[in-house]
PDB file of C-alpha atoms in Angstrom:
ATOM      1  CA  MET C   1      62.469  95.689  99.454  1.00 71.00           C
ATOM      2  CA  ASP C   2      65.994  95.507  97.905  1.00 74.00           C
ATOM      3  CA  PRO C   3      67.424  92.022  98.204  1.00 73.00           C
ATOM      4  CA  THR C   4      70.869  93.277  97.862  1.00 75.00           C
ATOM      5  CA  GLN C   5      70.585  95.048 101.456  1.00 76.00           C
ATOM      6  CA  LEU C   6      69.703  91.817 102.866  1.00 80.00           C
ATOM      7  CA  LEU C   7      72.259  89.928 101.425  1.00 80.00           C
ATOM      8  CA  LYS C   8      74.789  92.062 102.986  1.00 82.00           C
ATOM      9  CA  GLY C   9      73.361  91.222 106.609  1.00 84.00           C
ATOM     10  CA  VAL C  10      73.905  87.590 105.858  1.00 92.00           C
ATOM     11  CA  LEU C  11      76.824  87.107 103.401  1.00 95.00           C
ATOM     12  CA  ASP C  12      79.039  85.905 106.298  1.00 96.00           C
ATOM     13  CA  LEU C  13      76.612  83.221 107.541  1.00 97.00           C
ATOM     14  CA  ALA C  14      75.992  82.387 103.567  1.00 97.00           C
ATOM     15  CA  VAL C  15      79.573  81.679 103.140  1.00 98.00           C
ATOM     16  CA  LEU C  16      79.951  79.688 106.089  1.00 98.00           C
ATOM     17  CA  ALA C  17      76.907  77.454 105.201  1.00 98.00           C
ATOM     18  CA  VAL C  18      78.378  76.679 101.610  1.00 97.00           C
ATOM     19  CA  LEU C  19      81.771  75.910 103.195  1.00 98.00           C
ATOM     20  CA  ARG C  20      80.257  73.624 105.802  1.00 97.00           C
ATOM     21  CA  ASP C  21      80.535  70.384 103.724  1.00 94.00           C
ATOM     22  CA  GLU C  22      83.282  71.215 101.197  1.00 97.00           C
ATOM     23  CA  ASP C  23      86.333  73.757 101.004  1.00 98.00           C
ATOM     24  CA  GLY C  24      86.206  76.071  98.083  1.00 97.00           C
ATOM     25  CA  TYR C  25      88.280  78.773  96.245  1.00 96.00           C
ATOM     26  CA  GLY C  26      86.923  82.282  95.711  1.00 95.00           C
ATOM     27  CA  TYR C  27      85.043  81.623  92.323  1.00 95.00           C
ATOM     28  CA  ASP C  28      83.770  78.140  93.465  1.00 96.00           C
ATOM     29  CA  ILE C  29      82.331  79.432  96.457  1.00 98.00           C
ATOM     30  CA  LEU C  30      80.590  82.705  94.418  1.00 97.00           C
ATOM     31  CA  ARG C  31      79.262  79.955  91.994  1.00 97.00           C
ATOM     32  CA  ARG C  32      77.816  77.859  94.656  1.00 98.00           C
ATOM     33  CA  LEU C  33      76.231  80.925  96.287  1.00 97.00           C
ATOM     34  CA  ARG C  34      74.675  81.734  92.922  1.00 96.00           C
ATOM     35  CA  ALA C  35      73.844  78.299  92.240  1.00 97.00           C
ATOM     36  CA  SER C  36      71.825  78.348  95.743  1.00 95.00           C
ATOM     37  CA  GLY C  37      69.585  81.377  94.622  1.00 93.00           C
ATOM     38  CA  LEU C  38      71.628  84.079  95.722  1.00 93.00           C
ATOM     39  CA  GLU C  39      72.134  85.460  92.348  1.00 91.00           C
ATOM     40  CA  ASP C  40      72.883  89.038  93.241  1.00 88.00           C
ATOM     41  CA  VAL C  41      75.924  88.176  95.066  1.00 93.00           C
ATOM     42  CA  GLY C  42      78.882  90.366  93.743  1.00 92.00           C
ATOM     43  CA  ASP C  43      82.098  89.266  93.246  1.00 92.00           C
ATOM     44  CA  ALA C  44      84.018  91.858  95.262  1.00 94.00           C
ATOM     45  CA  SER C  45      81.690  91.065  98.407  1.00 94.00           C
ATOM     46  CA  VAL C  46      82.379  87.452  98.345  1.00 96.00           C
ATOM     47  CA  TYR C  47      86.193  88.030  97.998  1.00 96.00           C
ATOM     48  CA  GLY C  48      85.982  90.783 100.773  1.00 96.00           C
ATOM     49  CA  THR C  49      83.874  88.423 103.130  1.00 97.00           C
ATOM     50  CA  LEU C  50      86.340  85.341 102.645  1.00 98.00           C
ATOM     51  CA  ARG C  51      89.131  87.871 103.628  1.00 97.00           C
ATOM     52  CA  ARG C  52      87.492  89.288 106.500  1.00 97.00           C
ATOM     53  CA  LEU C  53      86.583  85.454 107.918  1.00 98.00           C
ATOM     54  CA  PHE C  54      89.631  84.530 107.325  1.00 98.00           C
ATOM     55  CA  ASN C  55      91.242  87.409 109.353  1.00 98.00           C
ATOM     56  CA  GLY C  56      88.867  86.944 111.970  1.00 98.00           C
ATOM     57  CA  GLY C  57      89.962  83.103 112.585  1.00 98.00           C
ATOM     58  CA  LEU C  58      87.149  81.327 111.448  1.00 98.00           C
ATOM     59  CA  LEU C  59      88.659  79.936 108.338  1.00 98.00           C
ATOM     60  CA  ASN C  60      91.878  78.397 107.210  1.00 98.00           C
ATOM     61  CA  SER C  61      93.498  78.543 103.706  1.00 97.00           C
ATOM     62  CA  TYR C  62      95.499  76.550 101.497  1.00 97.00           C
ATOM     63  CA  VAL C  63      96.691  76.672  98.203  1.00 97.00           C
ATOM     64  CA  VAL C  64      96.281  74.313  95.396  1.00 94.00           C
ATOM     65  CA  PRO C  65      98.554  73.992  92.340  1.00 92.00           C
ATOM     66  CA  SER C  66      96.689  74.486  89.234  1.00 84.00           C
ATOM     67  CA  ASP C  67      97.840  73.242  85.402  1.00 85.00           C
ATOM     68  CA  GLU C  68      95.539  75.469  83.742  1.00 84.00           C
ATOM     69  CA  GLY C  69      96.412  78.670  85.362  1.00 85.00           C
ATOM     70  CA  PRO C  70      97.486  80.246  88.492  1.00 89.00           C
ATOM     71  CA  HIS C  71      97.264  78.404  91.780  1.00 93.00           C
ATOM     72  CA  ARG C  72      94.109  78.557  93.727  1.00 94.00           C
ATOM     73  CA  LYS C  73      93.604  79.406  97.323  1.00 96.00           C
ATOM     74  CA  TYR C  74      91.195  77.306  99.116  1.00 97.00           C
ATOM     75  CA  TYR C  75      89.279  78.188 101.954  1.00 98.00           C
ATOM     76  CA  ALA C  76      87.918  75.487 104.883  1.00 98.00           C
ATOM     77  CA  LEU C  77      85.783  76.147 107.932  1.00 97.00           C
ATOM     78  CA  ASN C  78      87.756  75.502 111.202  1.00 98.00           C
ATOM     79  CA  GLU C  79      86.380  74.812 114.590  1.00 98.00           C
ATOM     80  CA  ALA C  80      85.885  78.333 115.174  1.00 98.00           C
ATOM     81  CA  GLY C  81      84.021  78.925 112.061  1.00 98.00           C
ATOM     82  CA  ARG C  82      81.782  75.985 112.513  1.00 98.00           C
ATOM     83  CA  ALA C  83      80.843  77.166 115.881  1.00 98.00           C
ATOM     84  CA  GLU C  84      80.248  80.596 114.422  1.00 98.00           C
ATOM     85  CA  LEU C  85      77.984  78.853 111.637  1.00 98.00           C
ATOM     86  CA  GLN C  86      75.994  77.281 114.474  1.00 98.00           C
ATOM     87  CA  ARG C  87      75.536  80.405 116.447  1.00 97.00           C
ATOM     88  CA  SER C  88      74.527  82.668 113.677  1.00 96.00           C
ATOM     89  CA  GLY C  89      72.401  79.998 112.234  1.00 96.00           C
ATOM     90  CA  LYS C  90      70.395  80.235 115.426  1.00 97.00           C
ATOM     91  CA  VAL C  91      70.166  83.780 115.606  1.00 95.00           C
ATOM     92  CA  TRP C  92      69.089  83.870 111.807  1.00 94.00           C
ATOM     93  CA  HIS C  93      66.368  81.204 112.363  1.00 95.00           C
ATOM     94  CA  GLY C  94      65.076  83.283 115.234  1.00 95.00           C
ATOM     95  CA  PHE C  95      65.230  86.206 113.518  1.00 92.00           C
ATOM     96  CA  ALA C  96      63.089  84.340 110.233  1.00 91.00           C
ATOM     97  CA  SER C  97      60.482  83.105 112.314  1.00 93.00           C
ATOM     98  CA  ILE C  98      59.780  86.562 114.110  1.00 93.00           C
ATOM     99  CA  MET C  99      59.264  88.294 110.493  1.00 91.00           C
ATOM    100  CA  GLU C 100      57.411  85.071 109.454  1.00 91.00           C
ATOM    101  CA  ASP C 101      55.050  85.801 112.326  1.00 92.00           C
ATOM    102  CA  LEU C 102      54.923  89.459 111.621  1.00 92.00           C
ATOM    103  CA  LEU C 103      54.020  88.918 108.079  1.00 90.00           C
ATOM    104  CA  ARG C 104      51.451  86.296 108.689  1.00 89.00           C
ATOM    105  CA  GLU C 105      48.110  87.374 107.573  1.00 75.00           C
ATOM    106  CA  ARG C 106      45.739  87.194 110.709  1.00 70.00           C
ATOM    107  CA  GLY C 107      42.245  87.357 110.749  1.00 60.00           C
ATOM    108  CA  LYS C 108      40.752  90.766 111.959  1.00 54.00           C
ATOM    109  CA  ALA C 109      38.777  90.756 114.876  1.00 49.00           C
TER     110      ALA C 109
END
């Protein structure tokens, strides 16, 4: 099974989860996703996901000046994003539970 295909289906949820407790800028979010175990996530995928979630009204953004280079655009969950994280999290847990049941080895009758 190709993990990148699985990742495509859950990247929105993963980004929302990473932003649940702390705002972040693009590269920071990418680094946090990879540190959590999603090593195969691509830069372009994360930046595209951030744009899509922002345009969908699930994230707010703000700019923070940097002394060491260009200003950084930070993203933060808003109320709609928190609601989507909760809704999508429930869907994910239900799906994962079904897959666990299907994959669990059962004794043959």
